[in-house]
Each structure stands twice: as structure tokens, then as C-alpha cells.
Amino acid sequence: MRSRQTLLLALPIAVLAVAGCGGGGGSTESTATSTAATTTAPTKAALIEQGDAICAEVNAAVGTVDSSSSETKSPAAQAADLYSGMVSSLKNLGTPQESAGYTEFSGAADELATAEGEVKLASDRSDTAALESAEASASEALSSFQAAAREYGFKECAEGPSAPVTSGTAEPGESESAEAPEEAESEVVEPEEVEPAPEPTPETGGAGGTAGGAEGGGTAGGESGGIGPG
């Protein structure tokens, strides 16, 4: 009898426990639903701005592939990795709210990733014939991707690789302006030192002659005065 009473008392507790578990599950589902609702798709303008930033970095990186010194990967494999990563980053931006024309761009991006994957595979296998064929397909896929990007409104994604501009390269106008001061300095003529004119020397010949003449005359007079008649 006592066991039956114990069983009857335990039943409400079990029911409450089950109800509590069910209530917790409903709360988790509602939280997940509200989180998904707050996540909105990017606008077309935001997608283009972020996508162009990604493509600009990749284009600059691909432009340095030939000059990079990588001993583990060939230039073709390096470029393939960069383009594959670019497509992955673009797809992670999500589908924009204005989906018109995005399907063509997304499809061209997928084809580029597939073609670059073939290039990387052929390069890793050192299959020269397969690599040439894969590179030709990748080139066509890249042209199609750039055309689709331009059609959708991208700028950087529609451009090809660009070599970085070195800081030592001077613009046409800068080199002329830099040389101008040197030319001006070379044209400056320093004034020549002028030697002072020599001081005039006194003319002593005439004075000496006069004095001599006077002395001579005095002597002559003295002599003549000493000799007189008788």
C-alpha cells in the first residue's frame, strides 16, 4: 500500500521534469530562429566594395609571382592558389539582396576556381602537357570571370594582374625638376679677383738733375768767382 502511494507521488514530479526539458528545447529553437532572422544579405554596393578590395590584393599578389623566389611551388601553382582563394573569399561574402546578374558572376567564379584547381594539380604532378592545357583553360576562365565581374559592376575584379610600382621609379616631371637646381648651380659664374693697381713710383730723375744742375752751377760760379782779373 505504501509503495503505491509512493508511486502516485512520484508521477507529478516526473511530469514536471519532462515539461521542463521540453520548455528548454523550445527556447533554444526560438533563439536560433531569431539569430538567423537578424542575419541579412549584403547589398550590391557593399558586395562590390568588399569584392573589389579582395580582387585588388590578389591582382597585386599575382603580379609578383614571376619575381618571387619560391622553391616549393611553381609560378603557375602560386597563381592558382591565389585565384582559388580569391573565389572562396568572394563566395563567403554571401548572395546580395539584388541578385540580378549575380548568378552569372558566381558561375564564372566557380569555373575559374575549377580551372585553377586543374592548373595546380598538373603543376604538382609536373605534367607539362597537362599543365599547358590547364593554363589555356584557366586563361579563358579568367577572361570570362572578368567580363562577368565588369557586367555586374565590379572594377578591380574586372582587371588583370598588375605589377607593383617601385618607390624608386620617378615620374617624368620629377626627374626634370630634380635636375634643374644642379643646372642652375653649374651656370653660376664666380666673379674674378681683381688685383689692385700698383702705386705710382715718384720720378726722381728730374729732381736729381735739377739738384745736380744747381750744385753744378754753384760750383762753376765759385770757380769762376775765384779767378778774377789781376
Tab-separated table of C-alpha atoms in Angstrom, residues 8-9 21 73 119 123 143 149 157 184 207 209 212:
chain	number	residue	atom	x	y	z
A	8	LEU	CA	1.475	8.204	-7.087
A	9	LEU	CA	3.559	10.948	-5.509
A	21	CYS	CA	13.038	19.718	-20.696
A	73	LYS	CA	55.758	25.864	-55.859
A	119	VAL	CA	46.458	24.011	-63.095
A	123	SER	CA	51.835	21.555	-61.682
A	143	SER	CA	38.610	36.263	-69.119
A	149	ALA	CA	32.534	40.963	-62.988
A	157	CYS	CA	37.672	42.144	-60.204
A	184	ALA	CA	71.283	76.355	-62.203
A	207	ALA	CA	114.743	116.283	-59.272
A	209	GLY	CA	119.080	116.516	-62.408
A	212	GLY	CA	122.802	118.422	-59.754
